Amino acid sequence: MHIREFWKREVDRLKGLLNSELKQLVAAIREHRDLSHRLDLITSVDGVGLRTAVAILVRMPEIGRVTREQAAAIAGLAPYDDDSGLRRGSRHIKGGRQRLRQSLYAAALPAVFYWNPQLKAFYRRLLVAGKPHTLALVACARKLLIFVNTVVARGTSWRSSEVTT
C-alpha cells in the first residue's frame, strides 16, 4: 500500500508541474498580441482545448499561412501513396512533426465523440464507408488541423454552422 500511495502522490506532483508549465507558457504567449490572438482563434474551434492550441501554436508557427495540404504534410497527417508501376498500394501517413501529430490525434478523439458536430458526422460517414476506426480518427485529426488553419488564416473565430465536411 505504501508504494501505491507514493506513486499516486508522484503522479499528482507531476500533473501539477505540467499544469504550472502550461500556465507559464500561456502567460508568455499572452505577452505578444499576435500570438495571443492566434491562440484565441485556435481555441475557438470546437474540440481544441488550451493544451492542444498551445501545442499547435508552438510546434507549427506557420499555422494560417500555409495551404491545407501543406499543413497536413507538416503535421504528418497527409496521406501518401505506395504505388509502383501497375501496383496500387495503400495510402498512409508519414513524416511530419511527430509530437504535433500526436497532440492532434489525442485531441481528435474527444472532439469526434463529444465536442465537434462536423467531425462527428465526418467520422460516422467514414465508418459507414467501411473505414477502420484508426484511419477515421487520423482523417478527423487532419480535418481538425484544417479547421484550425482556416480559422487562423481568415482571422475570424470558429462558427460551427459555417463549416461543412
Short mmCIF file of N, CA and C in Angstrom, two decimals:
data_model
loop_
_atom_site.label_atom_id
_atom_site.label_comp_id
_atom_site.label_asym_id
_atom_site.label_seq_id
_atom_site.Cartn_x
_atom_site.Cartn_y
_atom_site.Cartn_z
N MET A 1 0.82 -1.19 0.00
CA MET A 1 0.00 0.00 0.00
C MET A 1 0.86 1.25 0.00
N HIS A 2 2.01 1.21 0.65
CA HIS A 2 2.90 2.37 0.68
C HIS A 2 3.34 2.76 -0.73
N ILE A 3 3.64 1.76 -1.54
CA ILE A 3 4.13 2.02 -2.89
C ILE A 3 3.04 2.67 -3.73
N ARG A 4 1.83 2.18 -3.64
CA ARG A 4 0.71 2.74 -4.40
C ARG A 4 0.48 4.20 -4.02
N GLU A 5 0.51 4.51 -2.75
CA GLU A 5 0.32 5.89 -2.28
C GLU A 5 1.46 6.79 -2.76
N PHE A 6 2.68 6.26 -2.71
CA PHE A 6 3.83 7.03 -3.18
C PHE A 6 3.66 7.42 -4.65
N TRP A 7 3.30 6.44 -5.48
CA TRP A 7 3.18 6.70 -6.91
C TRP A 7 1.99 7.60 -7.22
N LYS A 8 0.94 7.50 -6.43
CA LYS A 8 -0.20 8.41 -6.63
C LYS A 8 0.22 9.84 -6.34
N ARG A 9 0.95 10.04 -5.25
CA ARG A 9 1.45 11.39 -4.92
C ARG A 9 2.41 11.89 -5.99
N GLU A 10 3.24 10.99 -6.48
CA GLU A 10 4.21 11.37 -7.52
C GLU A 10 3.51 11.77 -8.81
N VAL A 11 2.51 11.02 -9.22
CA VAL A 11 1.73 11.36 -10.41
C VAL A 11 1.02 12.69 -10.24
N ASP A 12 0.44 12.91 -9.06
CA ASP A 12 -0.22 14.19 -8.78
C ASP A 12 0.77 15.35 -8.83
N ARG A 13 1.97 15.13 -8.29
CA ARG A 13 3.00 16.17 -8.32
C ARG A 13 3.41 16.51 -9.75
N LEU A 14 3.57 15.48 -10.58
CA LEU A 14 3.96 15.71 -11.97
C LEU A 14 2.84 16.38 -12.77
N LYS A 15 1.59 16.02 -12.48
CA LYS A 15 0.47 16.70 -13.14
C LYS A 15 0.44 18.17 -12.78
N GLY A 16 0.69 18.48 -11.51
CA GLY A 16 0.76 19.88 -11.07
C GLY A 16 1.89 20.62 -11.76
N LEU A 17 3.02 19.95 -11.92
CA LEU A 17 4.16 20.56 -12.61
C LEU A 17 3.81 20.85 -14.06
N LEU A 18 3.15 19.90 -14.73
CA LEU A 18 2.73 20.11 -16.12
C LEU A 18 1.75 21.28 -16.23
N ASN A 19 0.81 21.35 -15.31
CA ASN A 19 -0.16 22.44 -15.34
C ASN A 19 0.51 23.79 -15.13
N SER A 20 1.47 23.86 -14.22
CA SER A 20 2.16 25.14 -14.00
C SER A 20 3.00 25.52 -15.22
N GLU A 21 3.61 24.53 -15.87
CA GLU A 21 4.37 24.80 -17.11
C GLU A 21 3.44 25.32 -18.20
N LEU A 22 2.26 24.73 -18.32
CA LEU A 22 1.29 25.19 -19.31
C LEU A 22 0.86 26.62 -19.02
N LYS A 23 0.61 26.95 -17.76
CA LYS A 23 0.22 28.31 -17.39
C LYS A 23 1.33 29.30 -17.71
N GLN A 24 2.58 28.93 -17.46
CA GLN A 24 3.70 29.82 -17.78
C GLN A 24 3.83 30.03 -19.28
N LEU A 25 3.62 28.97 -20.04
CA LEU A 25 3.69 29.06 -21.49
C LEU A 25 2.59 29.96 -22.04
N VAL A 26 1.38 29.79 -21.52
CA VAL A 26 0.26 30.63 -21.95
C VAL A 26 0.52 32.09 -21.58
N ALA A 27 1.07 32.34 -20.39
CA ALA A 27 1.40 33.71 -19.97
C ALA A 27 2.44 34.33 -20.91
N ALA A 28 3.42 33.54 -21.32
CA ALA A 28 4.43 34.05 -22.25
C ALA A 28 3.82 34.34 -23.62
N ILE A 29 2.89 33.50 -24.05
CA ILE A 29 2.20 33.72 -25.33
C ILE A 29 1.34 34.98 -25.25
N ARG A 30 0.66 35.18 -24.13
CA ARG A 30 -0.23 36.33 -23.96
C ARG A 30 0.52 37.67 -23.98
N GLU A 31 1.83 37.65 -23.78
CA GLU A 31 2.61 38.87 -23.82
C GLU A 31 2.74 39.43 -25.24
N HIS A 32 2.47 38.61 -26.23
CA HIS A 32 2.59 39.01 -27.64
C HIS A 32 1.19 39.04 -28.26
N ARG A 33 0.80 40.20 -28.77
CA ARG A 33 -0.56 40.38 -29.27
C ARG A 33 -0.91 39.40 -30.40
N ASP A 34 0.02 39.23 -31.36
CA ASP A 34 -0.25 38.35 -32.48
C ASP A 34 -0.43 36.90 -32.02
N LEU A 35 0.47 36.43 -31.18
CA LEU A 35 0.38 35.05 -30.69
C LEU A 35 -0.87 34.85 -29.84
N SER A 36 -1.19 35.84 -29.03
CA SER A 36 -2.38 35.76 -28.18
C SER A 36 -3.64 35.68 -29.03
N HIS A 37 -3.69 36.48 -30.09
CA HIS A 37 -4.85 36.46 -30.99
C HIS A 37 -4.98 35.11 -31.68
N ARG A 38 -3.84 34.57 -32.16
CA ARG A 38 -3.88 33.26 -32.82
C ARG A 38 -4.28 32.16 -31.84
N LEU A 39 -3.82 32.25 -30.60
CA LEU A 39 -4.21 31.27 -29.59
C LEU A 39 -5.72 31.32 -29.36
N ASP A 40 -6.29 32.51 -29.29
CA ASP A 40 -7.74 32.65 -29.11
C ASP A 40 -8.50 32.08 -30.31
N LEU A 41 -7.99 32.31 -31.52
CA LEU A 41 -8.64 31.77 -32.72
C LEU A 41 -8.60 30.24 -32.70
N ILE A 42 -7.46 29.69 -32.35
CA ILE A 42 -7.30 28.22 -32.33
C ILE A 42 -8.23 27.59 -31.30
N THR A 43 -8.31 28.19 -30.11
CA THR A 43 -9.16 27.61 -29.07
C THR A 43 -10.65 27.81 -29.36
N SER A 44 -10.98 28.65 -30.33
CA SER A 44 -12.39 28.85 -30.68
C SER A 44 -12.96 27.65 -31.45
N VAL A 45 -12.10 26.82 -32.02
CA VAL A 45 -12.55 25.64 -32.76
C VAL A 45 -13.06 24.60 -31.78
N ASP A 46 -14.26 24.09 -32.03
CA ASP A 46 -14.85 23.06 -31.16
C ASP A 46 -13.95 21.84 -31.11
N GLY A 47 -13.56 21.44 -29.90
CA GLY A 47 -12.73 20.26 -29.72
C GLY A 47 -11.26 20.55 -29.51
N VAL A 48 -10.86 21.81 -29.64
CA VAL A 48 -9.46 22.17 -29.41
C VAL A 48 -9.37 22.90 -28.08
N GLY A 49 -8.73 22.26 -27.13
CA GLY A 49 -8.55 22.86 -25.81
C GLY A 49 -7.27 23.68 -25.76
N LEU A 50 -7.01 24.25 -24.61
CA LEU A 50 -5.85 25.12 -24.44
C LEU A 50 -4.54 24.36 -24.65
N ARG A 51 -4.46 23.15 -24.13
CA ARG A 51 -3.23 22.36 -24.27
C ARG A 51 -2.93 22.06 -25.74
N THR A 52 -3.96 21.67 -26.50
CA THR A 52 -3.77 21.39 -27.93
C THR A 52 -3.46 22.66 -28.69
N ALA A 53 -4.14 23.76 -28.33
CA ALA A 53 -3.90 25.04 -29.01
C ALA A 53 -2.46 25.50 -28.83
N VAL A 54 -1.94 25.35 -27.62
CA VAL A 54 -0.55 25.72 -27.36
C VAL A 54 0.38 24.81 -28.16
N ALA A 55 0.08 23.54 -28.20
CA ALA A 55 0.91 22.60 -28.98
C ALA A 55 0.93 22.99 -30.45
N ILE A 56 -0.21 23.35 -31.00
CA ILE A 56 -0.28 23.76 -32.41
C ILE A 56 0.52 25.04 -32.61
N LEU A 57 0.31 26.01 -31.75
CA LEU A 57 0.97 27.30 -31.90
C LEU A 57 2.49 27.20 -31.75
N VAL A 58 2.94 26.39 -30.82
CA VAL A 58 4.37 26.25 -30.58
C VAL A 58 5.02 25.35 -31.62
N ARG A 59 4.39 24.25 -31.95
CA ARG A 59 5.00 23.28 -32.86
C ARG A 59 4.75 23.55 -34.34
N MET A 60 3.84 24.50 -34.63
CA MET A 60 3.56 24.84 -36.03
C MET A 60 3.33 26.35 -36.14
N PRO A 61 4.41 27.12 -36.04
CA PRO A 61 4.26 28.58 -36.07
C PRO A 61 3.72 29.11 -37.40
N GLU A 62 3.80 28.31 -38.45
CA GLU A 62 3.31 28.76 -39.76
C GLU A 62 1.80 28.54 -39.94
N ILE A 63 1.11 28.17 -38.88
CA ILE A 63 -0.34 27.92 -38.96
C ILE A 63 -1.05 29.16 -39.48
N GLY A 64 -1.94 28.96 -40.44
CA GLY A 64 -2.69 30.06 -41.03
C GLY A 64 -2.00 30.69 -42.23
N ARG A 65 -0.75 30.35 -42.46
CA ARG A 65 0.00 30.93 -43.58
C ARG A 65 0.34 29.89 -44.63
N VAL A 66 -0.16 28.69 -44.47
CA VAL A 66 0.10 27.61 -45.42
C VAL A 66 -1.23 27.06 -45.92
N THR A 67 -1.18 26.32 -47.01
CA THR A 67 -2.40 25.70 -47.53
C THR A 67 -2.79 24.52 -46.65
N ARG A 68 -4.00 24.04 -46.84
CA ARG A 68 -4.46 22.90 -46.06
C ARG A 68 -3.62 21.66 -46.31
N GLU A 69 -3.18 21.47 -47.55
CA GLU A 69 -2.34 20.33 -47.89
C GLU A 69 -0.97 20.44 -47.21
N GLN A 70 -0.40 21.65 -47.24
CA GLN A 70 0.89 21.86 -46.60
C GLN A 70 0.79 21.67 -45.09
N ALA A 71 -0.30 22.15 -44.49
CA ALA A 71 -0.49 21.99 -43.05
C ALA A 71 -0.56 20.52 -42.69
N ALA A 72 -1.30 19.73 -43.47
CA ALA A 72 -1.41 18.30 -43.20
C ALA A 72 -0.06 17.60 -43.36
N ALA A 73 0.71 18.01 -44.36
CA ALA A 73 2.03 17.40 -44.58
C ALA A 73 2.99 17.77 -43.45
N ILE A 74 2.95 19.03 -43.00
CA ILE A 74 3.83 19.47 -41.92
C ILE A 74 3.55 18.67 -40.64
N ALA A 75 2.27 18.42 -40.39
CA ALA A 75 1.89 17.67 -39.18
C ALA A 75 2.04 16.17 -39.36
N GLY A 76 2.32 15.71 -40.57
CA GLY A 76 2.45 14.27 -40.81
C GLY A 76 1.10 13.58 -40.90
N LEU A 77 0.07 14.31 -41.29
CA LEU A 77 -1.27 13.75 -41.40
C LEU A 77 -1.75 13.65 -42.84
N ALA A 78 -0.88 13.92 -43.80
CA ALA A 78 -1.25 13.85 -45.21
C ALA A 78 -1.11 12.42 -45.70
N PRO A 79 -2.09 11.94 -46.46
CA PRO A 79 -1.99 10.57 -46.99
C PRO A 79 -1.04 10.52 -48.19
N TYR A 80 -0.11 9.59 -48.15
CA TYR A 80 0.81 9.39 -49.26
C TYR A 80 0.56 8.02 -49.88
N ASP A 81 0.79 7.93 -51.19
CA ASP A 81 0.54 6.66 -51.86
C ASP A 81 1.76 5.75 -51.77
N ASP A 82 1.53 4.48 -52.10
CA ASP A 82 2.59 3.48 -52.11
C ASP A 82 2.46 2.71 -53.41
N ASP A 83 2.47 3.45 -54.54
CA ASP A 83 2.27 2.85 -55.85
C ASP A 83 3.62 2.62 -56.53
N SER A 84 3.66 1.59 -57.35
CA SER A 84 4.86 1.30 -58.12
C SER A 84 4.44 0.56 -59.38
N GLY A 85 4.68 1.18 -60.52
CA GLY A 85 4.28 0.55 -61.77
C GLY A 85 2.77 0.38 -61.83
N LEU A 86 2.34 -0.86 -62.08
CA LEU A 86 0.90 -1.14 -62.13
C LEU A 86 0.31 -1.43 -60.76
N ARG A 87 1.18 -1.68 -59.76
CA ARG A 87 0.70 -1.98 -58.42
C ARG A 87 0.20 -0.72 -57.73
N ARG A 88 -0.95 -0.84 -57.11
CA ARG A 88 -1.52 0.29 -56.36
C ARG A 88 -1.55 -0.11 -54.89
N GLY A 89 -0.67 0.51 -54.10
CA GLY A 89 -0.59 0.21 -52.68
C GLY A 89 -1.57 1.04 -51.87
N SER A 90 -1.58 0.81 -50.58
CA SER A 90 -2.49 1.56 -49.71
C SER A 90 -1.91 2.93 -49.40
N ARG A 91 -2.77 3.85 -49.04
CA ARG A 91 -2.35 5.20 -48.64
C ARG A 91 -2.05 5.17 -47.15
N HIS A 92 -1.05 5.95 -46.75
CA HIS A 92 -0.69 6.00 -45.33
C HIS A 92 -0.04 7.34 -45.03
N ILE A 93 -0.03 7.70 -43.76
CA ILE A 93 0.62 8.94 -43.35
C ILE A 93 2.07 8.65 -43.02
N LYS A 94 2.92 9.67 -43.17
CA LYS A 94 4.31 9.50 -42.80
C LYS A 94 4.96 10.87 -42.68
N GLY A 95 6.11 10.89 -42.00
CA GLY A 95 6.88 12.11 -41.86
C GLY A 95 6.19 13.13 -40.97
N GLY A 96 6.57 14.37 -41.13
CA GLY A 96 5.96 15.44 -40.37
C GLY A 96 6.49 15.54 -38.95
N ARG A 97 5.83 16.39 -38.20
CA ARG A 97 6.23 16.65 -36.82
C ARG A 97 5.45 15.74 -35.88
N GLN A 98 6.16 14.76 -35.36
CA GLN A 98 5.53 13.68 -34.60
C GLN A 98 4.74 14.17 -33.39
N ARG A 99 5.30 15.06 -32.61
CA ARG A 99 4.61 15.49 -31.38
C ARG A 99 3.38 16.33 -31.71
N LEU A 100 3.44 17.09 -32.79
CA LEU A 100 2.26 17.83 -33.23
C LEU A 100 1.18 16.85 -33.67
N ARG A 101 1.57 15.84 -34.43
CA ARG A 101 0.62 14.81 -34.88
C ARG A 101 -0.01 14.09 -33.69
N GLN A 102 0.79 13.77 -32.69
CA GLN A 102 0.27 13.10 -31.50
C GLN A 102 -0.73 13.99 -30.75
N SER A 103 -0.44 15.27 -30.66
CA SER A 103 -1.36 16.21 -29.99
C SER A 103 -2.68 16.29 -30.74
N LEU A 104 -2.61 16.36 -32.06
CA LEU A 104 -3.84 16.45 -32.85
C LEU A 104 -4.65 15.16 -32.79
N TYR A 105 -3.96 14.02 -32.81
CA TYR A 105 -4.65 12.74 -32.71
C TYR A 105 -5.34 12.61 -31.35
N ALA A 106 -4.63 13.02 -30.29
CA ALA A 106 -5.21 12.95 -28.95
C ALA A 106 -6.40 13.89 -28.81
N ALA A 107 -6.37 15.02 -29.50
CA ALA A 107 -7.48 15.97 -29.44
C ALA A 107 -8.65 15.51 -30.31
N ALA A 108 -8.36 14.75 -31.35
CA ALA A 108 -9.42 14.32 -32.27
C ALA A 108 -10.40 13.36 -31.61
N LEU A 109 -9.93 12.52 -30.72
CA LEU A 109 -10.81 11.53 -30.10
C LEU A 109 -11.97 12.18 -29.33
N PRO A 110 -11.72 13.06 -28.36
CA PRO A 110 -12.86 13.69 -27.68
C PRO A 110 -13.62 14.64 -28.59
N ALA A 111 -12.92 15.26 -29.55
CA ALA A 111 -13.62 16.17 -30.48
C ALA A 111 -14.65 15.41 -31.29
N VAL A 112 -14.28 14.21 -31.73
CA VAL A 112 -15.18 13.39 -32.55
C VAL A 112 -16.39 12.91 -31.75
N PHE A 113 -16.17 12.52 -30.51
CA PHE A 113 -17.25 11.92 -29.75
C PHE A 113 -18.05 12.90 -28.91
N TYR A 114 -17.50 14.07 -28.60
CA TYR A 114 -18.20 14.98 -27.70
C TYR A 114 -18.39 16.40 -28.21
N TRP A 115 -17.37 17.01 -28.83
CA TRP A 115 -17.34 18.46 -28.97
C TRP A 115 -17.65 19.00 -30.34
N ASN A 116 -17.29 18.31 -31.41
CA ASN A 116 -17.39 18.90 -32.74
C ASN A 116 -18.39 18.15 -33.60
N PRO A 117 -19.57 18.73 -33.87
CA PRO A 117 -20.59 18.04 -34.65
C PRO A 117 -20.14 17.72 -36.08
N GLN A 118 -19.32 18.59 -36.69
CA GLN A 118 -18.85 18.33 -38.05
C GLN A 118 -17.92 17.11 -38.07
N LEU A 119 -17.04 17.02 -37.10
CA LEU A 119 -16.14 15.86 -37.04
C LEU A 119 -16.91 14.59 -36.70
N LYS A 120 -17.92 14.72 -35.87
CA LYS A 120 -18.74 13.57 -35.51
C LYS A 120 -19.43 12.99 -36.77
N ALA A 121 -19.99 13.87 -37.60
CA ALA A 121 -20.65 13.44 -38.83
C ALA A 121 -19.63 12.85 -39.82
N PHE A 122 -18.47 13.48 -39.92
CA PHE A 122 -17.42 13.00 -40.81
C PHE A 122 -16.94 11.62 -40.38
N TYR A 123 -16.74 11.42 -39.08
CA TYR A 123 -16.30 10.14 -38.54
C TYR A 123 -17.32 9.04 -38.84
N ARG A 124 -18.59 9.35 -38.59
CA ARG A 124 -19.65 8.35 -38.87
C ARG A 124 -19.69 7.99 -40.35
N ARG A 125 -19.54 9.00 -41.22
CA ARG A 125 -19.56 8.75 -42.65
C ARG A 125 -18.41 7.83 -43.06
N LEU A 126 -17.24 8.03 -42.47
CA LEU A 126 -16.10 7.16 -42.78
C LEU A 126 -16.34 5.73 -42.30
N LEU A 127 -16.91 5.58 -41.11
CA LEU A 127 -17.19 4.23 -40.60
C LEU A 127 -18.23 3.52 -41.46
N VAL A 128 -19.25 4.24 -41.88
CA VAL A 128 -20.28 3.64 -42.74
C VAL A 128 -19.66 3.20 -44.07
N ALA A 129 -18.65 3.95 -44.54
CA ALA A 129 -17.97 3.60 -45.79
C ALA A 129 -17.02 2.42 -45.62
N GLY A 130 -16.91 1.89 -44.38
CA GLY A 130 -16.10 0.71 -44.15
C GLY A 130 -14.67 0.99 -43.70
N LYS A 131 -14.37 2.23 -43.36
CA LYS A 131 -13.02 2.56 -42.91
C LYS A 131 -12.85 2.13 -41.45
N PRO A 132 -11.65 1.67 -41.08
CA PRO A 132 -11.41 1.28 -39.69
C PRO A 132 -11.34 2.51 -38.78
N HIS A 133 -11.55 2.28 -37.50
CA HIS A 133 -11.59 3.35 -36.51
C HIS A 133 -10.33 4.22 -36.54
N THR A 134 -9.16 3.60 -36.56
CA THR A 134 -7.90 4.34 -36.51
C THR A 134 -7.76 5.24 -37.74
N LEU A 135 -8.06 4.73 -38.92
CA LEU A 135 -7.98 5.52 -40.13
C LEU A 135 -8.94 6.70 -40.06
N ALA A 136 -10.16 6.45 -39.59
CA ALA A 136 -11.15 7.52 -39.48
C ALA A 136 -10.69 8.58 -38.48
N LEU A 137 -10.07 8.16 -37.40
CA LEU A 137 -9.61 9.11 -36.39
C LEU A 137 -8.44 9.96 -36.92
N VAL A 138 -7.55 9.36 -37.69
CA VAL A 138 -6.46 10.12 -38.31
C VAL A 138 -7.04 11.13 -39.30
N ALA A 139 -8.03 10.72 -40.07
CA ALA A 139 -8.68 11.64 -41.00
C ALA A 139 -9.35 12.80 -40.25
N CYS A 140 -9.92 12.51 -39.10
CA CYS A 140 -10.54 13.56 -38.28
C CYS A 140 -9.49 14.50 -37.69
N ALA A 141 -8.33 13.96 -37.31
CA ALA A 141 -7.25 14.81 -36.81
C ALA A 141 -6.78 15.75 -37.92
N ARG A 142 -6.69 15.24 -39.13
CA ARG A 142 -6.33 16.08 -40.28
C ARG A 142 -7.38 17.15 -40.50
N LYS A 143 -8.64 16.77 -40.45
CA LYS A 143 -9.74 17.73 -40.64
C LYS A 143 -9.72 18.78 -39.54
N LEU A 144 -9.44 18.39 -38.31
CA LEU A 144 -9.35 19.33 -37.20
C LEU A 144 -8.24 20.36 -37.45
N LEU A 145 -7.10 19.89 -37.94
CA LEU A 145 -6.00 20.79 -38.28
C LEU A 145 -6.41 21.74 -39.40
N ILE A 146 -7.13 21.24 -40.37
CA ILE A 146 -7.61 22.08 -41.47
C ILE A 146 -8.57 23.15 -40.95
N PHE A 147 -9.45 22.78 -40.03
CA PHE A 147 -10.34 23.77 -39.42
C PHE A 147 -9.53 24.87 -38.74
N VAL A 148 -8.53 24.47 -37.95
CA VAL A 148 -7.69 25.44 -37.23
C VAL A 148 -6.95 26.33 -38.21
N ASN A 149 -6.36 25.74 -39.24
CA ASN A 149 -5.61 26.51 -40.23
C ASN A 149 -6.51 27.53 -40.92
N THR A 150 -7.72 27.13 -41.25
CA THR A 150 -8.67 28.02 -41.92
C THR A 150 -9.08 29.17 -41.01
N VAL A 151 -9.37 28.87 -39.76
CA VAL A 151 -9.77 29.90 -38.80
C VAL A 151 -8.66 30.93 -38.62
N VAL A 152 -7.43 30.48 -38.48
CA VAL A 152 -6.31 31.40 -38.29
C VAL A 152 -6.05 32.20 -39.56
N ALA A 153 -6.16 31.54 -40.72
CA ALA A 153 -5.93 32.25 -42.00
C ALA A 153 -6.97 33.34 -42.21
N ARG A 154 -8.22 33.06 -41.89
CA ARG A 154 -9.29 34.05 -42.06
C ARG A 154 -9.26 35.12 -40.97
N GLY A 155 -8.74 34.78 -39.81
CA GLY A 155 -8.69 35.73 -38.71
C GLY A 155 -10.02 35.92 -38.01
N THR A 156 -10.92 34.95 -38.19
CA THR A 156 -12.24 35.03 -37.54
C THR A 156 -12.44 33.79 -36.69
N SER A 157 -13.17 33.94 -35.61
CA SER A 157 -13.43 32.83 -34.70
C SER A 157 -14.27 31.76 -35.37
N TRP A 158 -14.19 30.58 -34.83
CA TRP A 158 -14.93 29.41 -35.33
C TRP A 158 -16.42 29.57 -35.11
N ARG A 159 -17.17 29.25 -36.14
CA ARG A 159 -18.61 29.16 -36.04
C ARG A 159 -19.01 27.84 -36.68
N SER A 160 -19.45 26.91 -35.88
CA SER A 160 -19.66 25.53 -36.35
C SER A 160 -20.68 25.43 -37.46
N SER A 161 -21.61 26.35 -37.58
CA SER A 161 -22.62 26.25 -38.63
C SER A 161 -22.06 26.60 -40.00
N GLU A 162 -20.90 27.28 -40.06
CA GLU A 162 -20.33 27.68 -41.33
C GLU A 162 -19.58 26.57 -42.03
N VAL A 163 -19.02 25.65 -41.29
CA VAL A 163 -18.14 24.64 -41.87
C VAL A 163 -18.93 23.39 -42.20
N THR A 164 -18.73 22.90 -43.42
CA THR A 164 -19.35 21.63 -43.81
C THR A 164 -18.24 20.67 -44.18
N THR A 165 -18.47 19.39 -43.94
CA THR A 165 -17.43 18.41 -44.24
C THR A 165 -17.73 17.68 -45.52
#
